[in-house]
JSON list of C-alpha atoms in Angstrom, two decimals:
[
{"chain": "F", "resi": 1, "resn": "MET", "atom": "CA", "xyz": [-19.28, -2.42, -5.89]},
{"chain": "F", "resi": 2, "resn": "ASN", "atom": "CA", "xyz": [-21.87, -0.33, -4.09]},
{"chain": "F", "resi": 3, "resn": "PHE", "atom": "CA", "xyz": [-21.28, 3.41, -3.60]},
{"chain": "F", "resi": 4, "resn": "THR", "atom": "CA", "xyz": [-22.55, 4.50, -0.19]},
{"chain": "F", "resi": 5, "resn": "SER", "atom": "CA", "xyz": [-21.71, 8.22, -0.09]},
{"chain": "F", "resi": 6, "resn": "GLU", "atom": "CA", "xyz": [-20.00, 10.94, -2.06]},
{"chain": "F", "resi": 7, "resn": "GLN", "atom": "CA", "xyz": [-18.68, 14.44, -1.56]},
{"chain": "F", "resi": 8, "resn": "ARG", "atom": "CA", "xyz": [-16.90, 17.03, -3.69]},
{"chain": "F", "resi": 9, "resn": "LEU", "atom": "CA", "xyz": [-13.79, 18.24, -1.92]},
{"chain": "F", "resi": 10, "resn": "ASP", "atom": "CA", "xyz": [-12.69, 21.87, -2.04]},
{"chain": "F", "resi": 11, "resn": "ASP", "atom": "CA", "xyz": [-10.17, 21.18, -4.85]},
{"chain": "F", "resi": 12, "resn": "GLY", "atom": "CA", "xyz": [-12.84, 19.54, -7.01]},
{"chain": "F", "resi": 13, "resn": "VAL", "atom": "CA", "xyz": [-11.82, 15.98, -6.25]},
{"chain": "F", "resi": 14, "resn": "LEU", "atom": "CA", "xyz": [-14.83, 13.61, -6.08]},
{"chain": "F", "resi": 15, "resn": "GLU", "atom": "CA", "xyz": [-14.54, 11.32, -3.02]},
{"chain": "F", "resi": 16, "resn": "ARG", "atom": "CA", "xyz": [-16.85, 8.29, -2.90]},
{"chain": "F", "resi": 17, "resn": "ASP", "atom": "CA", "xyz": [-17.06, 5.62, -0.22]},
{"chain": "F", "resi": 18, "resn": "PHE", "atom": "CA", "xyz": [-18.05, 2.14, -1.36]},
{"chain": "F", "resi": 19, "resn": "THR", "atom": "CA", "xyz": [-18.45, -1.39, -0.22]},
{"chain": "F", "resi": 20, "resn": "LEU", "atom": "CA", "xyz": [-17.26, -4.45, -2.07]},
{"chain": "F", "resi": 21, "resn": "GLY", "atom": "CA", "xyz": [-19.19, -7.21, -0.39]},
{"chain": "F", "resi": 22, "resn": "GLU", "atom": "CA", "xyz": [-18.31, -6.63, 3.26]},
{"chain": "F", "resi": 23, "resn": "ILE", "atom": "CA", "xyz": [-15.13, -4.69, 2.47]},
{"chain": "F", "resi": 24, "resn": "PRO", "atom": "CA", "xyz": [-15.29, -0.85, 2.77]},
{"chain": "F", "resi": 25, "resn": "GLY", "atom": "CA", "xyz": [-13.22, 1.39, 0.58]},
{"chain": "F", "resi": 26, "resn": "THR", "atom": "CA", "xyz": [-12.90, 4.88, -0.86]},
{"chain": "F", "resi": 27, "resn": "LEU", "atom": "CA", "xyz": [-12.37, 6.13, -4.41]},
{"chain": "F", "resi": 28, "resn": "TRP", "atom": "CA", "xyz": [-11.03, 9.58, -5.34]},
{"chain": "F", "resi": 29, "resn": "THR", "atom": "CA", "xyz": [-11.30, 10.88, -8.91]},
{"chain": "F", "resi": 30, "resn": "PRO", "atom": "CA", "xyz": [-9.97, 14.13, -10.37]},
{"chain": "F", "resi": 31, "resn": "GLY", "atom": "CA", "xyz": [-12.44, 16.99, -10.62]},
{"chain": "F", "resi": 32, "resn": "SER", "atom": "CA", "xyz": [-12.17, 16.99, -14.44]},
{"chain": "F", "resi": 33, "resn": "ALA", "atom": "CA", "xyz": [-12.68, 13.24, -14.74]},
{"chain": "F", "resi": 34, "resn": "SER", "atom": "CA", "xyz": [-16.14, 13.49, -16.19]},
{"chain": "F", "resi": 35, "resn": "ALA", "atom": "CA", "xyz": [-14.95, 15.70, -19.04]},
{"chain": "F", "resi": 36, "resn": "SER", "atom": "CA", "xyz": [-11.73, 13.84, -19.91]},
{"chain": "F", "resi": 37, "resn": "ALA", "atom": "CA", "xyz": [-10.49, 10.43, -20.84]},
{"chain": "F", "resi": 38, "resn": "PRO", "atom": "CA", "xyz": [-10.59, 7.69, -18.17]},
{"chain": "F", "resi": 39, "resn": "ALA", "atom": "CA", "xyz": [-8.00, 8.38, -15.47]},
{"chain": "F", "resi": 40, "resn": "PRO", "atom": "CA", "xyz": [-5.11, 6.07, -14.67]},
{"chain": "F", "resi": 41, "resn": "LEU", "atom": "CA", "xyz": [-5.43, 4.47, -11.22]},
{"chain": "F", "resi": 42, "resn": "ILE", "atom": "CA", "xyz": [-3.26, 4.26, -8.13]},
{"chain": "F", "resi": 43, "resn": "LEU", "atom": "CA", "xyz": [-4.15, 1.72, -5.44]},
{"chain": "F", "resi": 44, "resn": "LEU", "atom": "CA", "xyz": [-3.35, 3.24, -2.06]},
{"chain": "F", "resi": 45, "resn": "GLY", "atom": "CA", "xyz": [-2.03, 0.70, 0.44]},
{"chain": "F", "resi": 46, "resn": "HIS", "atom": "CA", "xyz": [-1.92, 1.33, 4.22]},
{"chain": "F", "resi": 47, "resn": "PRO", "atom": "CA", "xyz": [-1.31, -0.61, 7.44]},
{"chain": "F", "resi": 48, "resn": "GLY", "atom": "CA", "xyz": [-4.99, -0.93, 8.36]},
{"chain": "F", "resi": 49, "resn": "GLY", "atom": "CA", "xyz": [-7.69, 1.27, 9.85]},
{"chain": "F", "resi": 50, "resn": "LEU", "atom": "CA", "xyz": [-9.24, 3.41, 7.16]},
{"chain": "F", "resi": 51, "resn": "GLN", "atom": "CA", "xyz": [-10.78, 5.86, 9.61]},
{"chain": "F", "resi": 52, "resn": "LYS", "atom": "CA", "xyz": [-7.48, 6.48, 11.39]},
{"chain": "F", "resi": 53, "resn": "MET", "atom": "CA", "xyz": [-5.55, 6.61, 8.10]},
{"chain": "F", "resi": 54, "resn": "TYR", "atom": "CA", "xyz": [-8.05, 8.80, 6.27]},
{"chain": "F", "resi": 55, "resn": "PRO", "atom": "CA", "xyz": [-6.17, 12.18, 6.55]},
{"chain": "F", "resi": 56, "resn": "ARG", "atom": "CA", "xyz": [-2.96, 10.68, 5.09]},
{"chain": "F", "resi": 57, "resn": "LEU", "atom": "CA", "xyz": [-4.78, 8.66, 2.43]},
{"chain": "F", "resi": 58, "resn": "ALA", "atom": "CA", "xyz": [-6.92, 11.57, 1.36]},
{"chain": "F", "resi": 59, "resn": "GLY", "atom": "CA", "xyz": [-3.84, 13.82, 1.18]},
{"chain": "F", "resi": 60, "resn": "ARG", "atom": "CA", "xyz": [-2.03, 11.32, -1.05]},
{"chain": "F", "resi": 61, "resn": "ALA", "atom": "CA", "xyz": [-5.13, 10.92, -3.21]},
{"chain": "F", "resi": 62, "resn": "ARG", "atom": "CA", "xyz": [-5.59, 14.68, -3.64]},
{"chain": "F", "resi": 63, "resn": "HIS", "atom": "CA", "xyz": [-1.97, 15.16, -4.68]},
{"chain": "F", "resi": 64, "resn": "SER", "atom": "CA", "xyz": [-2.38, 12.29, -7.16]},
{"chain": "F", "resi": 65, "resn": "ALA", "atom": "CA", "xyz": [-5.61, 13.81, -8.52]},
{"chain": "F", "resi": 66, "resn": "ALA", "atom": "CA", "xyz": [-3.73, 17.07, -9.26]},
{"chain": "F", "resi": 67, "resn": "ASP", "atom": "CA", "xyz": [-1.52, 14.97, -11.55]},
{"chain": "F", "resi": 68, "resn": "GLY", "atom": "CA", "xyz": [-4.57, 13.40, -13.25]},
{"chain": "F", "resi": 69, "resn": "PHE", "atom": "CA", "xyz": [-4.74, 10.10, -11.32]},
{"chain": "F", "resi": 70, "resn": "ALA", "atom": "CA", "xyz": [-7.66, 8.42, -9.67]},
{"chain": "F", "resi": 71, "resn": "SER", "atom": "CA", "xyz": [-6.88, 6.75, -6.35]},
{"chain": "F", "resi": 72, "resn": "ALA", "atom": "CA", "xyz": [-8.63, 4.01, -4.37]},
{"chain": "F", "resi": 73, "resn": "THR", "atom": "CA", "xyz": [-8.14, 2.10, -1.14]},
{"chain": "F", "resi": 74, "resn": "ILE", "atom": "CA", "xyz": [-9.84, -0.71, 0.75]},
{"chain": "F", "resi": 75, "resn": "GLU", "atom": "CA", "xyz": [-9.80, -1.76, 4.38]},
{"chain": "F", "resi": 76, "resn": "LEU", "atom": "CA", "xyz": [-7.37, -4.53, 5.33]},
{"chain": "F", "resi": 77, "resn": "PRO", "atom": "CA", "xyz": [-8.62, -7.86, 6.77]},
{"chain": "F", "resi": 78, "resn": "GLY", "atom": "CA", "xyz": [-8.93, -7.66, 10.53]},
{"chain": "F", "resi": 79, "resn": "SER", "atom": "CA", "xyz": [-8.87, -3.84, 10.61]},
{"chain": "F", "resi": 80, "resn": "GLY", "atom": "CA", "xyz": [-11.55, -1.28, 11.17]},
{"chain": "F", "resi": 81, "resn": "ASP", "atom": "CA", "xyz": [-14.92, -2.93, 11.68]},
{"chain": "F", "resi": 82, "resn": "ARG", "atom": "CA", "xyz": [-13.85, -6.12, 9.86]},
{"chain": "F", "resi": 83, "resn": "PRO", "atom": "CA", "xyz": [-13.83, -9.41, 11.81]},
{"chain": "F", "resi": 84, "resn": "ARG", "atom": "CA", "xyz": [-10.72, -10.21, 13.78]},
{"chain": "F", "resi": 85, "resn": "SER", "atom": "CA", "xyz": [-8.79, -13.46, 13.53]},
{"chain": "F", "resi": 86, "resn": "ALA", "atom": "CA", "xyz": [-7.89, -15.06, 16.88]},
{"chain": "F", "resi": 87, "resn": "ALA", "atom": "CA", "xyz": [-4.60, -16.35, 15.43]},
{"chain": "F", "resi": 88, "resn": "THR", "atom": "CA", "xyz": [-3.62, -12.96, 14.07]},
{"chain": "F", "resi": 89, "resn": "GLU", "atom": "CA", "xyz": [-4.53, -11.21, 17.32]},
{"chain": "F", "resi": 90, "resn": "GLN", "atom": "CA", "xyz": [-2.34, -13.69, 19.19]},
{"chain": "F", "resi": 91, "resn": "ALA", "atom": "CA", "xyz": [0.53, -13.02, 16.82]},
{"chain": "F", "resi": 92, "resn": "ARG", "atom": "CA", "xyz": [0.09, -9.28, 17.25]},
{"chain": "F", "resi": 93, "resn": "ALA", "atom": "CA", "xyz": [0.10, -9.68, 21.08]},
{"chain": "F", "resi": 94, "resn": "ASP", "atom": "CA", "xyz": [3.27, -11.77, 20.87]},
{"chain": "F", "resi": 95, "resn": "MET", "atom": "CA", "xyz": [4.93, -9.10, 18.71]},
{"chain": "F", "resi": 96, "resn": "ARG", "atom": "CA", "xyz": [3.98, -6.31, 21.17]},
{"chain": "F", "resi": 97, "resn": "ARG", "atom": "CA", "xyz": [5.29, -8.41, 24.07]},
{"chain": "F", "resi": 98, "resn": "ALA", "atom": "CA", "xyz": [8.62, -8.93, 22.33]},
{"chain": "F", "resi": 99, "resn": "LEU", "atom": "CA", "xyz": [9.00, -5.25, 21.42]},
{"chain": "F", "resi": 100, "resn": "GLU", "atom": "CA", "xyz": [8.09, -4.07, 24.93]},
{"chain": "F", "resi": 101, "resn": "ALA", "atom": "CA", "xyz": [10.65, -6.48, 26.39]},
{"chain": "F", "resi": 102, "resn": "GLY", "atom": "CA", "xyz": [13.37, -5.32, 23.99]},
{"chain": "F", "resi": 103, "resn": "GLU", "atom": "CA", "xyz": [13.56, -8.76, 22.44]},
{"chain": "F", "resi": 104, "resn": "PRO", "atom": "CA", "xyz": [13.78, -9.62, 18.72]},
{"chain": "F", "resi": 105, "resn": "VAL", "atom": "CA", "xyz": [10.55, -10.41, 16.91]},
{"chain": "F", "resi": 106, "resn": "THR", "atom": "CA", "xyz": [11.05, -13.99, 15.82]},
{"chain": "F", "resi": 107, "resn": "GLU", "atom": "CA", "xyz": [10.42, -15.29, 12.29]},
{"chain": "F", "resi": 108, "resn": "ASP", "atom": "CA", "xyz": [7.58, -17.41, 13.68]},
{"chain": "F", "resi": 109, "resn": "ILE", "atom": "CA", "xyz": [5.78, -14.32, 14.97]},
{"chain": "F", "resi": 110, "resn": "VAL", "atom": "CA", "xyz": [6.34, -12.47, 11.71]},
{"chain": "F", "resi": 111, "resn": "ASP", "atom": "CA", "xyz": [5.05, -15.36, 9.62]},
{"chain": "F", "resi": 112, "resn": "ARG", "atom": "CA", "xyz": [1.93, -15.76, 11.77]},
{"chain": "F", "resi": 113, "resn": "LEU", "atom": "CA", "xyz": [1.22, -12.07, 11.65]},
{"chain": "F", "resi": 114, "resn": "VAL", "atom": "CA", "xyz": [2.00, -11.16, 7.99]},
{"chain": "F", "resi": 115, "resn": "LEU", "atom": "CA", "xyz": [1.47, -14.25, 5.79]},
{"chain": "F", "resi": 116, "resn": "PRO", "atom": "CA", "xyz": [-2.29, -14.79, 6.54]},
{"chain": "F", "resi": 117, "resn": "LEU", "atom": "CA", "xyz": [-2.83, -11.04, 5.93]},
{"chain": "F", "resi": 118, "resn": "VAL", "atom": "CA", "xyz": [-1.08, -11.23, 2.56]},
{"chain": "F", "resi": 119, "resn": "ASP", "atom": "CA", "xyz": [-3.00, -14.37, 1.56]},
{"chain": "F", "resi": 120, "resn": "GLN", "atom": "CA", "xyz": [-6.33, -12.71, 2.25]},
{"chain": "F", "resi": 121, "resn": "ALA", "atom": "CA", "xyz": [-5.63, -9.10, 1.28]},
{"chain": "F", "resi": 122, "resn": "VAL", "atom": "CA", "xyz": [-4.17, -9.69, -2.19]},
{"chain": "F", "resi": 123, "resn": "PRO", "atom": "CA", "xyz": [-7.24, -11.42, -3.68]},
{"chain": "F", "resi": 124, "resn": "GLU", "atom": "CA", "xyz": [-9.36, -8.66, -2.17]},
{"chain": "F", "resi": 125, "resn": "TRP", "atom": "CA", "xyz": [-7.24, -6.02, -3.87]},
{"chain": "F", "resi": 126, "resn": "GLN", "atom": "CA", "xyz": [-7.62, -7.91, -7.14]},
{"chain": "F", "resi": 127, "resn": "ALA", "atom": "CA", "xyz": [-11.41, -8.00, -6.73]},
{"chain": "F", "resi": 128, "resn": "ALA", "atom": "CA", "xyz": [-11.41, -4.28, -6.01]},
{"chain": "F", "resi": 129, "resn": "LEU", "atom": "CA", "xyz": [-9.31, -3.70, -9.12]},
{"chain": "F", "resi": 130, "resn": "ASP", "atom": "CA", "xyz": [-11.80, -5.68, -11.20]},
{"chain": "F", "resi": 131, "resn": "ALA", "atom": "CA", "xyz": [-14.65, -3.45, -9.93]},
{"chain": "F", "resi": 132, "resn": "LEU", "atom": "CA", "xyz": [-12.75, -0.19, -10.24]},
{"chain": "F", "resi": 133, "resn": "LEU", "atom": "CA", "xyz": [-11.60, -0.81, -13.88]},
{"chain": "F", "resi": 134, "resn": "SER", "atom": "CA", "xyz": [-15.22, -1.55, -14.84]},
{"chain": "F", "resi": 135, "resn": "LEU", "atom": "CA", "xyz": [-16.14, 2.11, -14.04]},
{"chain": "F", "resi": 136, "resn": "PRO", "atom": "CA", "xyz": [-16.19, 4.40, -17.12]},
{"chain": "F", "resi": 137, "resn": "GLU", "atom": "CA", "xyz": [-14.14, 7.09, -15.39]},
{"chain": "F", "resi": 138, "resn": "ILE", "atom": "CA", "xyz": [-11.28, 4.73, -14.48]},
{"chain": "F", "resi": 139, "resn": "GLY", "atom": "CA", "xyz": [-8.77, 3.31, -16.97]},
{"chain": "F", "resi": 140, "resn": "GLY", "atom": "CA", "xyz": [-5.29, 1.85, -16.95]},
{"chain": "F", "resi": 141, "resn": "PRO", "atom": "CA", "xyz": [-2.50, 1.78, -16.37]},
{"chain": "F", "resi": 142, "resn": "VAL", "atom": "CA", "xyz": [-2.48, 0.91, -12.66]},
{"chain": "F", "resi": 143, "resn": "GLY", "atom": "CA", "xyz": [0.04, 1.59, -9.91]},
{"chain": "F", "resi": 144, "resn": "TYR", "atom": "CA", "xyz": [0.29, 0.45, -6.32]},
{"chain": "F", "resi": 145, "resn": "SER", "atom": "CA", "xyz": [1.50, 2.76, -3.53]},
{"chain": "F", "resi": 146, "resn": "GLY", "atom": "CA", "xyz": [2.44, 2.19, 0.07]},
{"chain": "F", "resi": 147, "resn": "GLY", "atom": "CA", "xyz": [1.00, -0.13, 2.67]},
{"chain": "F", "resi": 148, "resn": "VAL", "atom": "CA", "xyz": [2.31, -3.33, 4.12]},
{"chain": "F", "resi": 149, "resn": "ILE", "atom": "CA", "xyz": [5.32, -4.03, 1.86]},
{"chain": "F", "resi": 150, "resn": "SER", "atom": "CA", "xyz": [4.66, -7.81, 1.71]},
{"chain": "F", "resi": 151, "resn": "ILE", "atom": "CA", "xyz": [1.24, -7.12, 0.19]},
{"chain": "F", "resi": 152, "resn": "GLY", "atom": "CA", "xyz": [2.86, -4.89, -2.38]},
{"chain": "F", "resi": 153, "resn": "VAL", "atom": "CA", "xyz": [5.42, -7.57, -3.25]},
{"chain": "F", "resi": 154, "resn": "ARG", "atom": "CA", "xyz": [2.74, -10.28, -3.71]},
{"chain": "F", "resi": 155, "resn": "LEU", "atom": "CA", "xyz": [0.58, -7.95, -5.82]},
{"chain": "F", "resi": 156, "resn": "ALA", "atom": "CA", "xyz": [3.54, -7.04, -8.04]},
{"chain": "F", "resi": 157, "resn": "VAL", "atom": "CA", "xyz": [4.12, -10.73, -8.70]},
{"chain": "F", "resi": 158, "resn": "VAL", "atom": "CA", "xyz": [0.54, -12.00, -9.30]},
{"chain": "F", "resi": 159, "resn": "GLU", "atom": "CA", "xyz": [-1.29, -8.99, -10.73]},
{"chain": "F", "resi": 160, "resn": "PRO", "atom": "CA", "xyz": [-0.19, -8.14, -14.28]},
{"chain": "F", "resi": 161, "resn": "ARG", "atom": "CA", "xyz": [-2.39, -5.04, -14.45]},
{"chain": "F", "resi": 162, "resn": "ILE", "atom": "CA", "xyz": [-0.11, -3.30, -11.94]},
{"chain": "F", "resi": 163, "resn": "GLU", "atom": "CA", "xyz": [2.67, -1.67, -14.00]},
{"chain": "F", "resi": 164, "resn": "ALA", "atom": "CA", "xyz": [4.66, 0.21, -11.35]},
{"chain": "F", "resi": 165, "resn": "ALA", "atom": "CA", "xyz": [4.79, 0.42, -7.57]},
{"chain": "F", "resi": 166, "resn": "VAL", "atom": "CA", "xyz": [5.93, 2.71, -4.78]},
{"chain": "F", "resi": 167, "resn": "LEU", "atom": "CA", "xyz": [6.68, 0.54, -1.73]},
{"chain": "F", "resi": 168, "resn": "PHE", "atom": "CA", "xyz": [7.14, 1.79, 1.82]},
{"chain": "F", "resi": 169, "resn": "ALA", "atom": "CA", "xyz": [9.74, -0.16, 3.75]},
{"chain": "F", "resi": 170, "resn": "GLY", "atom": "CA", "xyz": [9.10, -0.35, 7.48]},
{"chain": "F", "resi": 171, "resn": "SER", "atom": "CA", "xyz": [6.86, -3.37, 8.10]},
{"chain": "F", "resi": 172, "resn": "PHE", "atom": "CA", "xyz": [8.00, -6.83, 9.14]},
{"chain": "F", "resi": 173, "resn": "VAL", "atom": "CA", "xyz": [8.87, -9.10, 6.18]},
{"chain": "F", "resi": 174, "resn": "PRO", "atom": "CA", "xyz": [8.58, -12.92, 6.33]},
{"chain": "F", "resi": 175, "resn": "ALA", "atom": "CA", "xyz": [11.65, -14.72, 5.02]},
{"chain": "F", "resi": 176, "resn": "VAL", "atom": "CA", "xyz": [9.62, -16.45, 2.31]},
{"chain": "F", "resi": 177, "resn": "MET", "atom": "CA", "xyz": [8.78, -13.06, 0.75]},
{"chain": "F", "resi": 178, "resn": "PHE", "atom": "CA", "xyz": [12.37, -12.72, -0.46]},
{"chain": "F", "resi": 179, "resn": "GLU", "atom": "CA", "xyz": [11.80, -15.43, -3.07]},
{"chain": "F", "resi": 180, "resn": "GLU", "atom": "CA", "xyz": [8.69, -13.60, -4.27]},
{"chain": "F", "resi": 181, "resn": "ALA", "atom": "CA", "xyz": [10.68, -10.35, -4.40]},
{"chain": "F", "resi": 182, "resn": "ARG", "atom": "CA", "xyz": [13.06, -11.98, -6.86]},
{"chain": "F", "resi": 183, "resn": "GLN", "atom": "CA", "xyz": [10.09, -12.52, -9.21]},
{"chain": "F", "resi": 184, "resn": "VAL", "atom": "CA", "xyz": [9.11, -8.85, -9.25]},
{"chain": "F", "resi": 185, "resn": "THR", "atom": "CA", "xyz": [9.95, -7.22, -12.58]},
{"chain": "F", "resi": 186, "resn": "ILE", "atom": "CA", "xyz": [7.92, -3.96, -12.69]},
{"chain": "F", "resi": 187, "resn": "PRO", "atom": "CA", "xyz": [9.56, -0.59, -12.02]},
{"chain": "F", "resi": 188, "resn": "LEU", "atom": "CA", "xyz": [9.87, 0.10, -8.26]},
{"chain": "F", "resi": 189, "resn": "HIS", "atom": "CA", "xyz": [10.42, 3.17, -6.14]},
{"chain": "F", "resi": 190, "resn": "VAL", "atom": "CA", "xyz": [11.10, 2.14, -2.53]},
{"chain": "F", "resi": 191, "resn": "LEU", "atom": "CA", "xyz": [10.91, 4.62, 0.35]},
{"chain": "F", "resi": 192, "resn": "LEU", "atom": "CA", "xyz": [12.96, 3.87, 3.51]},
{"chain": "F", "resi": 193, "resn": "GLN", "atom": "CA", "xyz": [13.05, 5.85, 6.74]},
{"chain": "F", "resi": 194, "resn": "TRP", "atom": "CA", "xyz": [16.56, 5.26, 8.06]},
{"chain": "F", "resi": 195, "resn": "ASP", "atom": "CA", "xyz": [15.60, 5.44, 11.76]},
{"chain": "F", "resi": 196, "resn": "ASP", "atom": "CA", "xyz": [12.27, 3.63, 11.52]},
{"chain": "F", "resi": 197, "resn": "GLU", "atom": "CA", "xyz": [11.34, 2.53, 15.04]},
{"chain": "F", "resi": 198, "resn": "GLY", "atom": "CA", "xyz": [10.98, -1.18, 15.72]},
{"chain": "F", "resi": 199, "resn": "ASN", "atom": "CA", "xyz": [11.86, -2.32, 12.18]},
{"chain": "F", "resi": 200, "resn": "ASP", "atom": "CA", "xyz": [15.05, -3.83, 10.84]},
{"chain": "F", "resi": 201, "resn": "ARG", "atom": "CA", "xyz": [16.79, -1.51, 8.42]},
{"chain": "F", "resi": 202, "resn": "GLN", "atom": "CA", "xyz": [19.02, -4.32, 7.12]},
{"chain": "F", "resi": 203, "resn": "VAL", "atom": "CA", "xyz": [15.98, -6.40, 6.22]},
{"chain": "F", "resi": 204, "resn": "ALA", "atom": "CA", "xyz": [14.64, -3.52, 4.15]},
{"chain": "F", "resi": 205, "resn": "LEU", "atom": "CA", "xyz": [17.97, -3.19, 2.37]},
{"chain": "F", "resi": 206, "resn": "ASP", "atom": "CA", "xyz": [18.19, -6.92, 1.74]},
{"chain": "F", "resi": 207, "resn": "LEU", "atom": "CA", "xyz": [14.65, -6.94, 0.34]},
{"chain": "F", "resi": 208, "resn": "PHE", "atom": "CA", "xyz": [15.49, -4.11, -2.00]},
{"chain": "F", "resi": 209, "resn": "ASP", "atom": "CA", "xyz": [18.55, -5.99, -3.18]},
{"chain": "F", "resi": 210, "resn": "ALA", "atom": "CA", "xyz": [16.38, -9.07, -3.79]},
{"chain": "F", "resi": 211, "resn": "PHE", "atom": "CA", "xyz": [13.90, -7.39, -6.12]},
{"chain": "F", "resi": 212, "resn": "GLY", "atom": "CA", "xyz": [14.27, -8.65, -9.70]},
{"chain": "F", "resi": 213, "resn": "SER", "atom": "CA", "xyz": [13.22, -5.38, -11.32]},
{"chain": "F", "resi": 214, "resn": "LYS", "atom": "CA", "xyz": [15.64, -3.87, -13.83]},
{"chain": "F", "resi": 215, "resn": "GLU", "atom": "CA", "xyz": [14.44, -0.43, -12.71]},
{"chain": "F", "resi": 216, "resn": "LYS", "atom": "CA", "xyz": [14.40, -0.01, -8.93]},
{"chain": "F", "resi": 217, "resn": "THR", "atom": "CA", "xyz": [15.20, 3.08, -6.88]},
{"chain": "F", "resi": 218, "resn": "LEU", "atom": "CA", "xyz": [15.77, 3.34, -3.15]},
{"chain": "F", "resi": 219, "resn": "HIS", "atom": "CA", "xyz": [14.87, 6.65, -1.53]},
{"chain": "F", "resi": 220, "resn": "ALA", "atom": "CA", "xyz": [16.35, 6.63, 2.00]},
{"chain": "F", "resi": 221, "resn": "ASN", "atom": "CA", "xyz": [15.80, 9.55, 4.36]},
{"chain": "F", "resi": 222, "resn": "MET", "atom": "CA", "xyz": [16.73, 10.27, 7.96]},
{"chain": "F", "resi": 223, "resn": "GLY", "atom": "CA", "xyz": [13.95, 10.08, 10.48]},
{"chain": "F", "resi": 224, "resn": "GLY", "atom": "CA", "xyz": [11.34, 7.79, 12.02]},
{"chain": "F", "resi": 225, "resn": "HIS", "atom": "CA", "xyz": [8.40, 5.92, 10.54]},
{"chain": "F", "resi": 226, "resn": "THR", "atom": "CA", "xyz": [6.07, 8.94, 10.16]},
{"chain": "F", "resi": 227, "resn": "GLY", "atom": "CA", "xyz": [8.75, 11.42, 9.18]},
{"chain": "F", "resi": 228, "resn": "VAL", "atom": "CA", "xyz": [8.77, 10.94, 5.41]},
{"chain": "F", "resi": 229, "resn": "PRO", "atom": "CA", "xyz": [9.80, 14.33, 4.01]},
{"chain": "F", "resi": 230, "resn": "GLN", "atom": "CA", "xyz": [7.60, 16.10, 1.45]},
{"chain": "F", "resi": 231, "resn": "PHE", "atom": "CA", "xyz": [10.24, 15.91, -1.27]},
{"chain": "F", "resi": 232, "resn": "ALA", "atom": "CA", "xyz": [10.25, 12.10, -1.00]},
{"chain": "F", "resi": 233, "resn": "GLY", "atom": "CA", "xyz": [6.55, 12.04, -1.72]},
{"chain": "F", "resi": 234, "resn": "GLU", "atom": "CA", "xyz": [7.06, 14.39, -4.66]},
{"chain": "F", "resi": 235, "resn": "ALA", "atom": "CA", "xyz": [9.73, 12.05, -6.08]},
{"chain": "F", "resi": 236, "resn": "ALA", "atom": "CA", "xyz": [7.27, 9.17, -5.79]},
{"chain": "F", "resi": 237, "resn": "ALA", "atom": "CA", "xyz": [4.66, 11.22, -7.63]},
{"chain": "F", "resi": 238, "resn": "ARG", "atom": "CA", "xyz": [7.14, 11.95, -10.48]},
{"chain": "F", "resi": 239, "resn": "PHE", "atom": "CA", "xyz": [7.84, 8.19, -10.64]},
{"chain": "F", "resi": 240, "resn": "PHE", "atom": "CA", "xyz": [4.17, 7.46, -11.27]},
{"chain": "F", "resi": 241, "resn": "THR", "atom": "CA", "xyz": [3.89, 10.26, -13.77]},
{"chain": "F", "resi": 242, "resn": "ARG", "atom": "CA", "xyz": [6.74, 8.69, -15.78]},
{"chain": "F", "resi": 243, "resn": "HIS", "atom": "CA", "xyz": [5.31, 5.20, -15.71]},
{"chain": "F", "resi": 244, "resn": "LEU", "atom": "CA", "xyz": [1.48, 5.64, -15.65]},
{"chain": "F", "resi": 245, "resn": "SER", "atom": "CA", "xyz": [0.75, 8.81, -17.65]}
]
């Protein structure tokens, strides 16, 4: 991990950009981190494009820092300045074509779009976690929050260092991910926007039902994809405080 820049935000949070090989990322640590015990860590997922997503990611990180958590994120494969995959770009074009025509997005398109992303992104998140936990200011436990829900499902299955997760329903889910969901056992807090545009509400409900966790909560709110109410975010923060503090 190579830190490339840092700045102290107005609430005292230390924001540092880094690279992990060719993968860019950002780490936020609470202002009091240097004078206290290592902070627990929340991995901030997103749908890709760190520059575009920065205001929302930084807002989530600053709220988490106020509760004593460090937060970190990395760029997704094929997003930002990272190389594009011709196969993935074709799948994305096929998806757009179906949506614009008012046609269903077929399982084949979803598989071609999502599964290669999951296969590449999850090992990258694990490598980032290795590097982050080697820093003296970062400690466990670790949570995962948001992003492409299939990435969160796979991480919850294969990464034992992640002890709780807040998952955002609203991205396409390959059918094979339902079997992985049955293997998830960590506590889950799932956010669902009831009127999410272009996504299948029933798939999100079926995925929630498939999760094998003994503790799982579904927070459903009226509104579109970007209309998550503030109190829903506050409930997610309380969930992490219970399980990671």
